[in-house]
C-alpha atoms as a PDB file:
ATOM      1  CA  UNK A   1       0.000   0.000   0.000  1.00  0.00           C
ATOM      2  CA  UNK A   2       2.830   2.389   0.858  1.00  0.00           C
ATOM      3  CA  UNK A   3       4.490   1.715  -2.484  1.00  0.00           C
ATOM      4  CA  UNK A   4       1.220   2.574  -4.208  1.00  0.00           C
ATOM      5  CA  UNK A   5       0.996   5.912  -2.367  1.00  0.00           C
ATOM      6  CA  UNK A   6       4.599   6.693  -3.328  1.00  0.00           C
ATOM      7  CA  UNK A   7       3.809   5.984  -6.971  1.00  0.00           C
ATOM      8  CA  UNK A   8       0.649   8.087  -6.794  1.00  0.00           C
ATOM      9  CA  UNK A   9       2.481  11.016  -5.208  1.00  0.00           C
ATOM     10  CA  UNK A  10       5.270  10.757  -7.753  1.00  0.00           C
ATOM     11  CA  UNK A  11       2.722  10.661 -10.583  1.00  0.00           C
ATOM     12  CA  UNK A  12       0.952  13.689  -9.130  1.00  0.00           C
ATOM     13  CA  UNK A  13       4.204  15.642  -8.935  1.00  0.00           C
ATOM     14  CA  UNK A  14       4.995  14.790 -12.539  1.00  0.00           C
ATOM     15  CA  UNK A  15       1.454  15.727 -13.544  1.00  0.00           C
ATOM     16  CA  UNK A  16       1.804  19.052 -11.728  1.00  0.00           C
ATOM     17  CA  UNK A  17       5.042  19.733 -13.556  1.00  0.00           C
ATOM     18  CA  UNK A  18       3.437  19.039 -16.923  1.00  0.00           C
ATOM     19  CA  UNK A  19       0.411  21.149 -15.986  1.00  0.00           C
ATOM     20  CA  UNK A  20       2.693  24.043 -15.102  1.00  0.00           C
ATOM     21  CA  UNK A  21       4.384  23.825 -18.511  1.00  0.00           C
ATOM     22  CA  UNK A  22       0.995  23.777 -20.226  1.00  0.00           C
ATOM     23  CA  UNK A  23      -0.155  26.760 -18.145  1.00  0.00           C
ATOM     24  CA  UNK A  24       2.869  28.766 -19.189  1.00  0.00           C
ATOM     25  CA  UNK A  25       2.418  27.835 -22.833  1.00  0.00           C
ATOM     26  CA  UNK A  26      -1.239  28.856 -22.615  1.00  0.00           C
ATOM     27  CA  UNK A  27      -0.375  32.215 -21.035  1.00  0.00           C
ATOM     28  CA  UNK A  28       2.263  32.870 -23.681  1.00  0.00           C
ATOM     29  CA  UNK A  29      -0.065  32.028 -26.576  1.00  0.00           C
ATOM     30  CA  UNK A  30      -2.923  34.013 -25.017  1.00  0.00           C
ATOM     31  CA  UNK A  31      -0.650  37.007 -24.506  1.00  0.00           C
ATOM     32  CA  UNK A  32       0.516  36.903 -28.111  1.00  0.00           C
ATOM     33  CA  UNK A  33      -3.056  36.576 -29.367  1.00  0.00           C
ATOM     34  CA  UNK A  34      -4.255  39.592 -27.401  1.00  0.00           C
ATOM     35  CA  UNK A  35      -1.169  41.597 -28.351  1.00  0.00           C
ATOM     36  CA  UNK A  36      -1.699  40.800 -32.048  1.00  0.00           C
ATOM     37  CA  UNK A  37      -5.320  41.897 -31.806  1.00  0.00           C
ATOM     38  CA  UNK A  38      -4.383  45.212 -30.176  1.00  0.00           C
ATOM     39  CA  UNK A  39      -1.566  45.845 -32.669  1.00  0.00           C
ATOM     40  CA  UNK A  40      -3.750  45.047 -35.668  1.00  0.00           C
ATOM     41  CA  UNK A  41      -6.531  47.366 -34.461  1.00  0.00           C
ATOM     42  CA  UNK A  42      -4.416  50.128 -32.909  1.00  0.00           C
ATOM     43  CA  UNK A  43      -5.746  52.949 -35.092  1.00  0.00           C
ATOM     44  CA  UNK A  44      -9.349  51.808 -34.780  1.00  0.00           C
ATOM     45  CA  UNK A  45      -9.038  51.555 -31.010  1.00  0.00           C
ATOM     46  CA  UNK A  46      -7.544  55.041 -30.776  1.00  0.00           C
ATOM     47  CA  UNK A  47     -10.430  56.400 -32.813  1.00  0.00           C
ATOM     48  CA  UNK A  48     -12.884  54.782 -30.371  1.00  0.00           C
ATOM     49  CA  UNK A  49     -11.087  56.005 -27.251  1.00  0.00           C
ATOM     50  CA  UNK A  50     -11.069  54.489 -23.744  1.00  0.00           C
ATOM     51  CA  UNK A  51     -13.285  51.414 -23.383  1.00  0.00           C
ATOM     52  CA  UNK A  52     -14.724  50.326 -20.051  1.00  0.00           C
ATOM     53  CA  UNK A  53     -14.677  46.600 -20.641  1.00  0.00           C
ATOM     54  CA  UNK A  54     -16.200  45.519 -17.337  1.00  0.00           C
ATOM     55  CA  UNK A  55     -17.325  47.215 -14.127  1.00  0.00           C
ATOM     56  CA  UNK A  56     -19.091  45.091 -11.529  1.00  0.00           C
ATOM     57  CA  UNK A  57     -18.600  43.869  -7.981  1.00  0.00           C
ATOM     58  CA  UNK A  58     -15.873  41.442  -9.009  1.00  0.00           C
ATOM     59  CA  UNK A  59     -14.095  42.947 -12.008  1.00  0.00           C
ATOM     60  CA  UNK A  60     -13.112  46.346 -13.325  1.00  0.00           C
ATOM     61  CA  UNK A  61     -11.071  46.857 -16.482  1.00  0.00           C
ATOM     62  CA  UNK A  62     -10.644  49.865 -18.751  1.00  0.00           C
ATOM     63  CA  UNK A  63      -8.432  49.945 -21.842  1.00  0.00           C
ATOM     64  CA  UNK A  64      -6.784  53.247 -22.810  1.00  0.00           C
ATOM     65  CA  UNK A  65      -5.725  52.947 -26.464  1.00  0.00           C
ATOM     66  CA  UNK A  66      -3.742  56.200 -26.676  1.00  0.00           C
ATOM     67  CA  UNK A  67      -1.125  55.233 -24.100  1.00  0.00           C
ATOM     68  CA  UNK A  68      -1.910  51.501 -24.495  1.00  0.00           C
ATOM     69  CA  UNK A  69      -2.491  50.866 -20.801  1.00  0.00           C
ATOM     70  CA  UNK A  70      -5.091  48.993 -18.815  1.00  0.00           C
ATOM     71  CA  UNK A  71      -6.684  50.217 -15.597  1.00  0.00           C
ATOM     72  CA  UNK A  72      -7.865  47.503 -13.251  1.00  0.00           C
ATOM     73  CA  UNK A  73      -9.089  47.502  -9.673  1.00  0.00           C
ATOM     74  CA  UNK A  74      -7.396  45.734  -6.813  1.00  0.00           C
ATOM     75  CA  UNK A  75      -9.607  44.842  -3.846  1.00  0.00           C
ATOM     76  CA  UNK A  76      -7.755  44.144  -0.628  1.00  0.00           C
ATOM     77  CA  UNK A  77      -8.349  43.916   3.118  1.00  0.00           C
ATOM     78  CA  UNK A  78      -6.271  46.186   5.328  1.00  0.00           C
ATOM     79  CA  UNK A  79      -5.048  44.147   8.317  1.00  0.00           C
ATOM     80  CA  UNK A  80      -4.909  47.347  10.395  1.00  0.00           C
ATOM     81  CA  UNK A  81      -8.690  47.796  10.484  1.00  0.00           C
ATOM     82  CA  UNK A  82      -9.944  44.659   8.662  1.00  0.00           C
ATOM     83  CA  UNK A  83     -11.783  46.918   6.202  1.00  0.00           C
ATOM     84  CA  UNK A  84     -11.919  46.205   2.477  1.00  0.00           C
ATOM     85  CA  UNK A  85     -10.610  48.831   0.051  1.00  0.00           C
ATOM     86  CA  UNK A  86     -10.556  49.292  -3.707  1.00  0.00           C
ATOM     87  CA  UNK A  87      -7.417  50.612  -5.335  1.00  0.00           C
ATOM     88  CA  UNK A  88      -7.047  51.238  -9.051  1.00  0.00           C
ATOM     89  CA  UNK A  89      -3.785  50.280 -10.710  1.00  0.00           C
ATOM     90  CA  UNK A  90      -2.475  50.915 -14.209  1.00  0.00           C
ATOM     91  CA  UNK A  91      -0.995  47.969 -16.111  1.00  0.00           C
ATOM     92  CA  UNK A  92       0.963  48.451 -19.327  1.00  0.00           C
ATOM     93  CA  UNK A  93       2.023  44.846 -20.019  1.00  0.00           C
ATOM     94  CA  UNK A  94      -0.380  42.589 -21.908  1.00  0.00           C
ATOM     95  CA  UNK A  95       1.154  39.573 -20.165  1.00  0.00           C
ATOM     96  CA  UNK A  96       0.078  40.948 -16.778  1.00  0.00           C
ATOM     97  CA  UNK A  97      -3.492  41.465 -17.995  1.00  0.00           C
ATOM     98  CA  UNK A  98      -3.616  37.874 -19.243  1.00  0.00           C
ATOM     99  CA  UNK A  99      -2.515  36.744 -15.787  1.00  0.00           C
ATOM    100  CA  UNK A 100      -5.442  38.685 -14.278  1.00  0.00           C
ATOM    101  CA  UNK A 101      -8.208  38.123 -16.837  1.00  0.00           C
ATOM    102  CA  UNK A 102      -9.157  35.366 -19.247  1.00  0.00           C
ATOM    103  CA  UNK A 103      -8.546  36.696 -22.799  1.00  0.00           C
ATOM    104  CA  UNK A 104     -11.801  35.053 -23.869  1.00  0.00           C
ATOM    105  CA  UNK A 105     -13.615  37.301 -21.394  1.00  0.00           C
ATOM    106  CA  UNK A 106     -11.775  40.372 -22.703  1.00  0.00           C
ATOM    107  CA  UNK A 107     -12.883  39.631 -26.270  1.00  0.00           C
ATOM    108  CA  UNK A 108     -16.427  38.952 -25.019  1.00  0.00           C
ATOM    109  CA  UNK A 109     -16.442  42.310 -23.214  1.00  0.00           C
ATOM    110  CA  UNK A 110     -15.355  44.036 -26.427  1.00  0.00           C
ATOM    111  CA  UNK A 111     -18.271  42.424 -28.244  1.00  0.00           C
ATOM    112  CA  UNK A 112     -20.618  43.564 -25.477  1.00  0.00           C
ATOM    113  CA  UNK A 113     -19.175  47.090 -25.724  1.00  0.00           C
ATOM    114  CA  UNK A 114     -20.073  47.166 -29.415  1.00  0.00           C
ATOM    115  CA  UNK A 115     -23.635  46.142 -28.561  1.00  0.00           C
ATOM    116  CA  UNK A 116     -23.977  48.660 -25.727  1.00  0.00           C
ATOM    117  CA  UNK A 117     -21.542  51.521 -26.410  1.00  0.00           C
ATOM    118  CA  UNK A 118     -23.367  53.958 -24.110  1.00  0.00           C
ATOM    119  CA  UNK A 119     -22.325  51.980 -21.049  1.00  0.00           C
ATOM    120  CA  UNK A 120     -18.831  51.096 -22.209  1.00  0.00           C
ATOM    121  CA  UNK A 121     -17.376  54.150 -23.953  1.00  0.00           C
ATOM    122  CA  UNK A 122     -16.262  57.345 -22.256  1.00  0.00           C
ATOM    123  CA  UNK A 123     -18.793  60.148 -23.045  1.00  0.00           C
ATOM    124  CA  UNK A 124     -17.560  62.602 -25.660  1.00  0.00           C
ATOM    125  CA  UNK A 125     -17.708  65.614 -23.340  1.00  0.00           C
ATOM    126  CA  UNK A 126     -15.768  63.801 -20.612  1.00  0.00           C
ATOM    127  CA  UNK A 127     -13.215  62.591 -23.144  1.00  0.00           C
ATOM    128  CA  UNK A 128     -12.817  66.100 -24.559  1.00  0.00           C
ATOM    129  CA  UNK A 129     -12.238  67.454 -21.073  1.00  0.00           C
ATOM    130  CA  UNK A 130      -9.561  64.830 -20.500  1.00  0.00           C
ATOM    131  CA  UNK A 131      -7.883  65.699 -23.805  1.00  0.00           C
ATOM    132  CA  UNK A 132      -7.940  69.412 -22.999  1.00  0.00           C
ATOM    133  CA  UNK A 133      -6.353  68.704 -19.658  1.00  0.00           C
ATOM    134  CA  UNK A 134      -3.622  66.646 -21.285  1.00  0.00           C
ATOM    135  CA  UNK A 135      -3.015  69.278 -23.962  1.00  0.00           C
ATOM    136  CA  UNK A 136      -2.862  72.017 -21.367  1.00  0.00           C
ATOM    137  CA  UNK A 137      -0.379  70.082 -19.306  1.00  0.00           C
ATOM    138  CA  UNK A 138       1.743  69.375 -22.369  1.00  0.00           C
ATOM    139  CA  UNK A 139       1.991  72.988 -23.556  1.00  0.00           C
ATOM    140  CA  UNK A 140       4.559  74.440 -21.151  1.00  0.00           C
ATOM    141  CA  UNK A 141       8.046  72.988 -21.302  1.00  0.00           C
ATOM    142  CA  UNK A 142       8.834  73.041 -17.627  1.00  0.00           C
ATOM    143  CA  UNK A 143      12.421  71.999 -18.309  1.00  0.00           C
ATOM    144  CA  UNK A 144      13.160  74.935 -20.589  1.00  0.00           C
ATOM    145  CA  UNK A 145      14.135  77.275 -17.744  1.00  0.00           C
ATOM    146  CA  UNK A 146      16.335  74.717 -16.008  1.00  0.00           C
ATOM    147  CA  UNK A 147      20.142  74.871 -16.258  1.00  0.00           C
ATOM    148  CA  UNK A 148      21.547  72.914 -19.202  1.00  0.00           C
ATOM    149  CA  UNK A 149      23.293  70.447 -16.919  1.00  0.00           C
ATOM    150  CA  UNK A 150      20.028  69.688 -15.114  1.00  0.00           C
ATOM    151  CA  UNK A 151      18.177  69.229 -18.403  1.00  0.00           C
ATOM    152  CA  UNK A 152      20.876  66.814 -19.472  1.00  0.00           C
ATOM    153  CA  UNK A 153      20.583  64.923 -16.188  1.00  0.00           C
ATOM    154  CA  UNK A 154      16.809  64.583 -16.587  1.00  0.00           C
ATOM    155  CA  UNK A 155      17.251  63.422 -20.177  1.00  0.00           C
ATOM    156  CA  UNK A 156      19.822  60.858 -19.072  1.00  0.00           C
ATOM    157  CA  UNK A 157      17.468  59.582 -16.374  1.00  0.00           C
ATOM    158  CA  UNK A 158      14.649  59.229 -18.891  1.00  0.00           C
ATOM    159  CA  UNK A 159      16.928  57.440 -21.361  1.00  0.00           C
ATOM    160  CA  UNK A 160      18.084  55.072 -18.616  1.00  0.00           C
ATOM    161  CA  UNK A 161      14.464  54.311 -17.699  1.00  0.00           C
ATOM    162  CA  UNK A 162      13.585  53.596 -21.328  1.00  0.00           C
ATOM    163  CA  UNK A 163      16.593  51.332 -21.814  1.00  0.00           C
ATOM    164  CA  UNK A 164      15.867  49.498 -18.571  1.00  0.00           C
ATOM    165  CA  UNK A 165      12.202  49.012 -19.504  1.00  0.00           C
ATOM    166  CA  UNK A 166      13.053  47.616 -22.935  1.00  0.00           C
ATOM    167  CA  UNK A 167      15.811  45.470 -21.439  1.00  0.00           C
ATOM    168  CA  UNK A 168      13.192  43.999 -19.114  1.00  0.00           C
ATOM    169  CA  UNK A 169      10.945  43.211 -22.086  1.00  0.00           C
ATOM    170  CA  UNK A 170      13.798  41.452 -23.883  1.00  0.00           C
ATOM    171  CA  UNK A 171      14.608  39.479 -20.732  1.00  0.00           C
ATOM    172  CA  UNK A 172      10.968  38.372 -20.424  1.00  0.00           C
ATOM    173  CA  UNK A 173      10.958  37.275 -24.065  1.00  0.00           C
ATOM    174  CA  UNK A 174      14.183  35.307 -23.604  1.00  0.00           C
ATOM    175  CA  UNK A 175      12.768  33.574 -20.527  1.00  0.00           C
ATOM    176  CA  UNK A 176       9.702  32.545 -22.482  1.00  0.00           C
ATOM    177  CA  UNK A 177      11.889  31.207 -25.298  1.00  0.00           C
ATOM    178  CA  UNK A 178      13.864  29.046 -22.853  1.00  0.00           C
ATOM    179  CA  UNK A 179      10.627  27.715 -21.321  1.00  0.00           C
ATOM    180  CA  UNK A 180       9.285  26.851 -24.776  1.00  0.00           C
ATOM    181  CA  UNK A 181      12.548  25.145 -25.691  1.00  0.00           C
ATOM    182  CA  UNK A 182      12.492  22.973 -22.565  1.00  0.00           C
ATOM    183  CA  UNK A 183       8.836  22.126 -23.145  1.00  0.00           C
ATOM    184  CA  UNK A 184       9.322  21.152 -26.794  1.00  0.00           C
ATOM    185  CA  UNK A 185      12.669  19.374 -26.378  1.00  0.00           C
ATOM    186  CA  UNK A 186      11.333  16.552 -24.209  1.00  0.00           C
ATOM    187  CA  UNK A 187      10.812  14.075 -27.048  1.00  0.00           C
ATOM    188  CA  UNK A 188      14.313  14.379 -28.486  1.00  0.00           C
ATOM    189  CA  UNK A 189      15.987  14.628 -25.079  1.00  0.00           C
ATOM    190  CA  UNK A 190      14.474  11.265 -24.244  1.00  0.00           C
ATOM    191  CA  UNK A 191      16.664   9.861 -27.033  1.00  0.00           C
ATOM    192  CA  UNK A 192      19.843  11.856 -26.507  1.00  0.00           C
ATOM    193  CA  UNK A 193      19.758  11.658 -22.728  1.00  0.00           C
ATOM    194  CA  UNK A 194      20.857  14.408 -20.343  1.00  0.00           C
ATOM    195  CA  UNK A 195      23.393  17.036 -21.376  1.00  0.00           C
ATOM    196  CA  UNK A 196      26.058  18.525 -19.149  1.00  0.00           C
ATOM    197  CA  UNK A 197      25.884  22.218 -19.991  1.00  0.00           C
ATOM    198  CA  UNK A 198      28.170  23.746 -17.408  1.00  0.00           C
ATOM    199  CA  UNK A 199      30.666  22.177 -15.031  1.00  0.00           C
ATOM    200  CA  UNK A 200      32.792  24.501 -12.973  1.00  0.00           C
ATOM    201  CA  UNK A 201      34.057  24.318  -9.412  1.00  0.00           C
ATOM    202  CA  UNK A 202      30.933  25.892  -7.893  1.00  0.00           C
ATOM    203  CA  UNK A 203      28.612  26.075 -10.876  1.00  0.00           C
ATOM    204  CA  UNK A 204      27.049  23.019 -12.503  1.00  0.00           C
ATOM    205  CA  UNK A 205      24.096  22.904 -14.866  1.00  0.00           C
ATOM    206  CA  UNK A 206      22.579  19.802 -16.445  1.00  0.00           C
ATOM    207  CA  UNK A 207      19.704  19.579 -18.916  1.00  0.00           C
ATOM    208  CA  UNK A 208      17.797  16.450 -17.963  1.00  0.00           C
ATOM    209  CA  UNK A 209      16.216  14.019 -20.380  1.00  0.00           C
ATOM    210  CA  UNK A 210      12.768  15.166 -19.189  1.00  0.00           C
ATOM    211  CA  UNK A 211      13.390  18.830 -20.136  1.00  0.00           C
ATOM    212  CA  UNK A 212      14.059  19.985 -16.583  1.00  0.00           C
ATOM    213  CA  UNK A 213      17.359  21.193 -15.210  1.00  0.00           C
ATOM    214  CA  UNK A 214      19.673  20.095 -12.431  1.00  0.00           C
ATOM    215  CA  UNK A 215      21.732  22.868 -10.896  1.00  0.00           C
ATOM    216  CA  UNK A 216      24.186  23.518  -8.083  1.00  0.00           C
ATOM    217  CA  UNK A 217      22.427  26.824  -7.353  1.00  0.00           C
ATOM    218  CA  UNK A 218      21.087  27.315  -3.849  1.00  0.00           C
ATOM    219  CA  UNK A 219      17.304  27.611  -4.288  1.00  0.00           C
ATOM    220  CA  UNK A 220      16.354  27.456  -0.618  1.00  0.00           C
ATOM    221  CA  UNK A 221      15.593  31.183  -0.385  1.00  0.00           C
ATOM    222  CA  UNK A 222      13.363  31.200  -3.484  1.00  0.00           C
ATOM    223  CA  UNK A 223       9.556  30.793  -3.389  1.00  0.00           C
ATOM    224  CA  UNK A 224       8.164  27.345  -2.697  1.00  0.00           C
ATOM    225  CA  UNK A 225       8.130  25.210  -5.820  1.00  0.00           C
ATOM    226  CA  UNK A 226      11.288  26.694  -7.318  1.00  0.00           C
ATOM    227  CA  UNK A 227      13.145  23.549  -6.297  1.00  0.00           C
ATOM    228  CA  UNK A 228      11.075  20.689  -7.724  1.00  0.00           C
ATOM    229  CA  UNK A 229      10.362  17.722  -5.491  1.00  0.00           C
ATOM    230  CA  UNK A 230      12.180  15.369  -7.853  1.00  0.00           C
ATOM    231  CA  UNK A 231      15.300  13.391  -7.075  1.00  0.00           C
ATOM    232  CA  UNK A 232      18.345  14.562  -9.000  1.00  0.00           C
ATOM    233  CA  UNK A 233      20.546  12.077 -10.814  1.00  0.00           C
ATOM    234  CA  UNK A 234      23.721  13.822  -9.698  1.00  0.00           C
ATOM    235  CA  UNK A 235      24.555  14.215  -5.996  1.00  0.00           C
ATOM    236  CA  UNK A 236      24.511  17.752  -4.666  1.00  0.00           C
ATOM    237  CA  UNK A 237      22.290  19.121  -7.446  1.00  0.00           C
ATOM    238  CA  UNK A 238      18.698  20.376  -7.303  1.00  0.00           C
ATOM    239  CA  UNK A 239      16.011  19.845  -9.931  1.00  0.00           C
ATOM    240  CA  UNK A 240      14.223  22.943 -11.207  1.00  0.00           C
ATOM    241  CA  UNK A 241      12.595  24.258 -14.372  1.00  0.00           C
ATOM    242  CA  UNK A 242      13.488  26.677 -17.151  1.00  0.00           C
ATOM    243  CA  UNK A 243      11.725  29.592 -15.469  1.00  0.00           C
ATOM    244  CA  UNK A 244      14.080  29.476 -12.496  1.00  0.00           C
ATOM    245  CA  UNK A 245      17.160  28.844 -14.634  1.00  0.00           C
ATOM    246  CA  UNK A 246      16.331  31.904 -16.762  1.00  0.00           C
ATOM    247  CA  UNK A 247      16.497  34.060 -13.623  1.00  0.00           C
ATOM    248  CA  UNK A 248      20.114  33.073 -13.001  1.00  0.00           C
ATOM    249  CA  UNK A 249      21.573  32.454 -16.461  1.00  0.00           C
ATOM    250  CA  UNK A 250      21.227  34.289 -19.749  1.00  0.00           C
ATOM    251  CA  UNK A 251      18.829  32.067 -21.769  1.00  0.00           C
ATOM    252  CA  UNK A 252      20.903  32.721 -24.892  1.00  0.00           C
ATOM    253  CA  UNK A 253      23.945  31.318 -23.064  1.00  0.00           C
ATOM    254  CA  UNK A 254      22.004  28.251 -21.940  1.00  0.00           C
ATOM    255  CA  UNK A 255      20.920  27.481 -25.509  1.00  0.00           C
ATOM    256  CA  UNK A 256      24.484  28.022 -26.713  1.00  0.00           C
ATOM    257  CA  UNK A 257      25.679  25.524 -24.096  1.00  0.00           C
ATOM    258  CA  UNK A 258      23.153  23.024 -25.447  1.00  0.00           C
ATOM    259  CA  UNK A 259      24.546  23.290 -28.980  1.00  0.00           C
ATOM    260  CA  UNK A 260      28.118  23.139 -27.652  1.00  0.00           C
ATOM    261  CA  UNK A 261      27.340  20.005 -25.630  1.00  0.00           C
ATOM    262  CA  UNK A 262      25.781  18.318 -28.645  1.00  0.00           C
ATOM    263  CA  UNK A 263      28.692  19.246 -30.884  1.00  0.00           C
ATOM    264  CA  UNK A 264      31.144  17.819 -28.365  1.00  0.00           C
ATOM    265  CA  UNK A 265      29.164  14.593 -27.892  1.00  0.00           C
ATOM    266  CA  UNK A 266      28.491  13.994 -31.589  1.00  0.00           C
ATOM    267  CA  UNK A 267      31.545  15.318 -33.464  1.00  0.00           C
ATOM    268  CA  UNK A 268      30.681  13.423 -36.648  1.00  0.00           C
ATOM    269  CA  UNK A 269      27.171  14.857 -36.967  1.00  0.00           C
ATOM    270  CA  UNK A 270      26.468  17.649 -39.461  1.00  0.00           C
ATOM    271  CA  UNK A 271      24.120  19.782 -37.379  1.00  0.00           C
ATOM    272  CA  UNK A 272      23.513  22.203 -40.238  1.00  0.00           C
ATOM    273  CA  UNK A 273      21.738  19.457 -42.201  1.00  0.00           C
ATOM    274  CA  UNK A 274      17.958  19.630 -42.373  1.00  0.00           C
ATOM    275  CA  UNK A 275      15.963  16.450 -41.836  1.00  0.00           C
ATOM    276  CA  UNK A 276      12.357  15.984 -42.852  1.00  0.00           C
END
């Protein structure tokens, strides 16, 4: 009986791991679908203006097509007085919206907005007032009277913020690529077996035959679940997934190590050849 429970628990852990991969793939595909829709209809959306997609006791979501942001409402309980409060927050990443709302609901709300525009679109007079306020605030160049050195400092700060924001987007894209690679490589890894990607005195990284990774990194301080409850094949290593690995290593480097490991193991193989 105990052996059966062990097998069941092991199967459940494996099932949870596969479910997590599927969840991430779903979120990625859903994000790309919503992003494509917004990109393809950018001009039409800007002509329409802000759209209140949903506003009820549970959900609140407004899309602002000019600055391409989403306003949602966070409901939380303050432990100081045990009262519930609503706080609006602006989200500019489509991936974050997909984490909060089902894209199918978002598309359904857009359809409903078309059927009932009076309750979903910002009134023209209110929108005009908002535009006048923005235009008025944009007219004066408050930096014009500042010393040249201070203007340069402000410009440098803004440039740094832009570069950092875009760097973050690239990093998120690279992480997703590594997760997709690990998810799709399972079938072929089952035939090639594990690959030793990195072996240094205090830094070891192995790509397992099941698409997961074994690492010498200390994951004890990370959130629960970062270190998978799976026995490693090498002593002293911890099993984790591509999401965690991408937080510690450059995903481009990891993929380069994969190709290097294959080249070293199979020196006679022409990897540039294309097989049907």
